[in-house]
Steps between C-alpha positions, in 0.01 A plus 500: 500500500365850480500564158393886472790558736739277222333704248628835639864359422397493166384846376530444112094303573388792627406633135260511236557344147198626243321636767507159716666383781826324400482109553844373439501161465842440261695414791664191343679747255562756805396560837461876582741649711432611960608805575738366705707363213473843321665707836764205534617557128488879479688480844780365366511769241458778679709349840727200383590521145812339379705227285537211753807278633851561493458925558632587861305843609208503703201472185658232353514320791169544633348421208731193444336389837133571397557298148636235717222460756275466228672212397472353790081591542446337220718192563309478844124535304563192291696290785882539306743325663762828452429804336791418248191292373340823356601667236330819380377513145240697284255273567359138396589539204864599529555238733384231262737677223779461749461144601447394123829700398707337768331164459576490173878603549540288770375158294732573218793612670491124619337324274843509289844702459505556119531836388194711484393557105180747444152379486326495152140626654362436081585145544196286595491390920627157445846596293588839728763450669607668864744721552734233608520365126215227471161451591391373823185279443479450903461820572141546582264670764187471654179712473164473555198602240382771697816732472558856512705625194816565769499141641459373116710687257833534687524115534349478170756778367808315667407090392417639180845660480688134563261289331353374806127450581205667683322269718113603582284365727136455415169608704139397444221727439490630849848622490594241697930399421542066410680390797531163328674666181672739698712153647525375145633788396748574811609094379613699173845682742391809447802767595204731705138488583399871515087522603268773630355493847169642396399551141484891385182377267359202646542569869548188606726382771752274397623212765899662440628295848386204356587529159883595645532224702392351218793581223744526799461086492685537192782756631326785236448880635159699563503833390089604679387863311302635835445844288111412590518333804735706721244762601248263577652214657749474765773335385795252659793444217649243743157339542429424133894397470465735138914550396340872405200729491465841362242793509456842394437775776253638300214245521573498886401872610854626410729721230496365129797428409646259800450185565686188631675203414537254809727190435666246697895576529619192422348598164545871446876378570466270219354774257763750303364841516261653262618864445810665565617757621529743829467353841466157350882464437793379758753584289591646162810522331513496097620121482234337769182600713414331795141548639339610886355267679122415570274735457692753330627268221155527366417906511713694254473857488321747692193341676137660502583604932193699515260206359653274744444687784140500407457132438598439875287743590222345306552163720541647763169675436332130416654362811310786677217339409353123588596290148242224594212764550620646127503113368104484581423826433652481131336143529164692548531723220603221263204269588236774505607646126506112377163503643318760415703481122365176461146654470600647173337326183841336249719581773834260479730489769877429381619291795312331790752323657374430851818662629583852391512836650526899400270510180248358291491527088207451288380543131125523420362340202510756145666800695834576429735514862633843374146637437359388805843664734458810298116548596547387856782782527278773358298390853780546714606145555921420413538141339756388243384336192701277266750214486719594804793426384429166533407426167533174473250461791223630245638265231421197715150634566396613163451853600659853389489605810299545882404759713697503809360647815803451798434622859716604771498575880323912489211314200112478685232311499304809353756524216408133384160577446582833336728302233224182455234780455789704203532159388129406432398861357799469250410093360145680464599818323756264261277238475 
């Protein structure tokens, strides 16, 4: 890869912050936008602009056609079977929301046919009762330790809701998930298993094909949360037999605001829909609604066109590029800033699995992580600092946070040593 030529794509680097050159390395939280995403996105507005489906003139049909093709780009990119698979959402986040909501509906609508009563949210977990008039003790799902808040608290939110139960998987001090526990606990019928690909604070790579086939020996679901794999990775949802993935655009080159929700049909035909509501409906009448068909069912209301557009854009712009020569060049960055980090006196890194990808955190001994990110920026270097919103994560390792240096695809060689060298000037200065 030529990576000044990538770099031109990218003009927000080419900048000073307090006097320095910029060295953006919070790409976990977002990846910085190619110009080429930018044109595709004000194109629409200045060329294409219009409410989608059902109009008949000429702009609502050609940009009916150029939602549509997106759909299918990004069903091709992660190997759908259909592109009724994919259904555009905000993001990760969203998409977790969604499946959660129509999880939840769909376990109680037949779990029993009493009539619904409200939940009592003051009541403690174990006496709630769901909305289908008593609590449902076998309702649980499946987590792992190393969470993001938005594959935690919606299933957290929803079993809480019904008296059910959270299951969590354990790691070890690497970051490493219990495989052994994980089949204990998949022994336990959870209704879901919902895990991340890659952690967003550990980095490391979880083995998601084998922990599907895995809980798929006991007939349970995988949701996989790719939101930090997807721009990194190539990825095959028919390969790792997952029953649904989702991303957000944002963390892979594209719009904020879009993202994708991939899931099997068989499944999304299962699921009742999530929000109501424009081109999501069949029918209406004031006695009965009846509800469009896959992947509609799912995408009330006016959809985010524009962002869209730029998300296939954005993989068509990675598929521009060779994804293996990205792997090892990310690879590079990784190993070189866990080297030359590890030259730093107190320095603690906060996962060391032997697998991971995208990012490496760290604490050094008597400096707080939000000092130390605060001092680095003043030098020109962009890290996040704090728990992550993976809170929990810090829980398990006794910490109030790391510092969080992620890399992507237009990051150098020469920018790793500029953020080791920030790094070691601010321990000494807070030191």
């Amino acid at each position: 890869m030529n990576i000044n030529e990538i770099r031109k794509q990218f003009p927000v680097l080419d900048q000073q912050v307090y006097g320095k050159p910029l060295v953006y390395f919070d790409n976990a939280a977002t990846t910085q936008k190619p110009l080429c995403v930018i044109e595709r996105e004000r194109n629409y507005y200045l060329h294409e602009n219009c409410n989608i489906h059902r109009g008949v003139h000429y702009l609502s049909q050609k940009a009916t056609e150029a939602y549509e093709h997106a759909r299918q780009t990004v069903a091709d990119f992660v190997h759908a079977k259909e592109a009724r698979e994919i259904i555009f959402t905000r993001g990760t986040t969203e998409s977790l929301n969604l499946l959660a909501t129509a999880f939840e509906h769909l376990f109680l609508s037949t779990s029993n046919s009493q009539p619904s009563s409200p939940i009592d949210s003051s009541l403690p977990t174990s006496q709630r009762r769901n909305d289908m008039g008593e609590a449902d003790s076998q309702l649980k799902v499946l987590v792992t330790a190393m969470e993001h808040h938005s594959n935690l608290v919606p299933w957290q939110q929803m079993v809480q809701r019904n008296g059910g139960e959270l299951l969590v998987v354990p790691m070890d001090d690497n970051g490493v998930l219990d495989l052994e526990q994980y089949e204990k606990l998949l022994k336990e019928s959870p209704k879901v298993v919902s895990i991340a690909h890659i952690s967003n604070v550990l980095g490391t790579i979880n083995p998601v094909k084998e922990m599907v086939k895995m809980a798929h020996q006991y007939d349970i679901p995988v949701v996989i949360d790719g939101a930090q794999s997807i721009a990194h990775h190539p990825i095959d949802v028919q390969d790792l037999d997952c029953d649904f993935f989702v991303f957000s655009g944002h963390k892979m080159y594209a719009p904020m605001g879009i993202g994708g929700l991939y899931g099997k049909a068989e499944w999304l035909e299962k699921l009742p829909p999530y929000q109501f509501g424009g081109e999501m409906v069949d029918t209406v009448s004031f006695e009965k609604t009846t509800f469009n068909v896959l992947p509609y069912k799912f995408e009330a209301g006016t959809p985010n066109v524009g962002a869209a557009l730029g998300l296939e854009t954005a993989i068509q712009f990675l598929q521009s590029l060779d994804r293996k020569a990205i792997e090892k060049h990310e690879n590079q960055l990784l190993q070189s800033a866990i080297q030359q980090l590890s030259e730093i006196e107190g320095i603690r890194f906060i996962g060391e699995a032997e697998q991971r990808s995208g990012l490496v955190s760290f604490i050094i001994d008597g400096i707080h992580p939000y000092d130390l990110g605060t001092i680095i920026d003043k030098m020109g270097v962009a890290v996040r600092t704090g728990h992550h919103c993976a809170e929990p994560v810090m829980t398990r390792f006794g910490i109030p946070g790391t510092v969080r240096a992620s890399f992507a695809l237009y990051n150098t060689l020469e920018e790793v040593e500029v953020f080791v060298k920030a790094v070691k000037k601010a321990a000494m200065m807070l030191r």
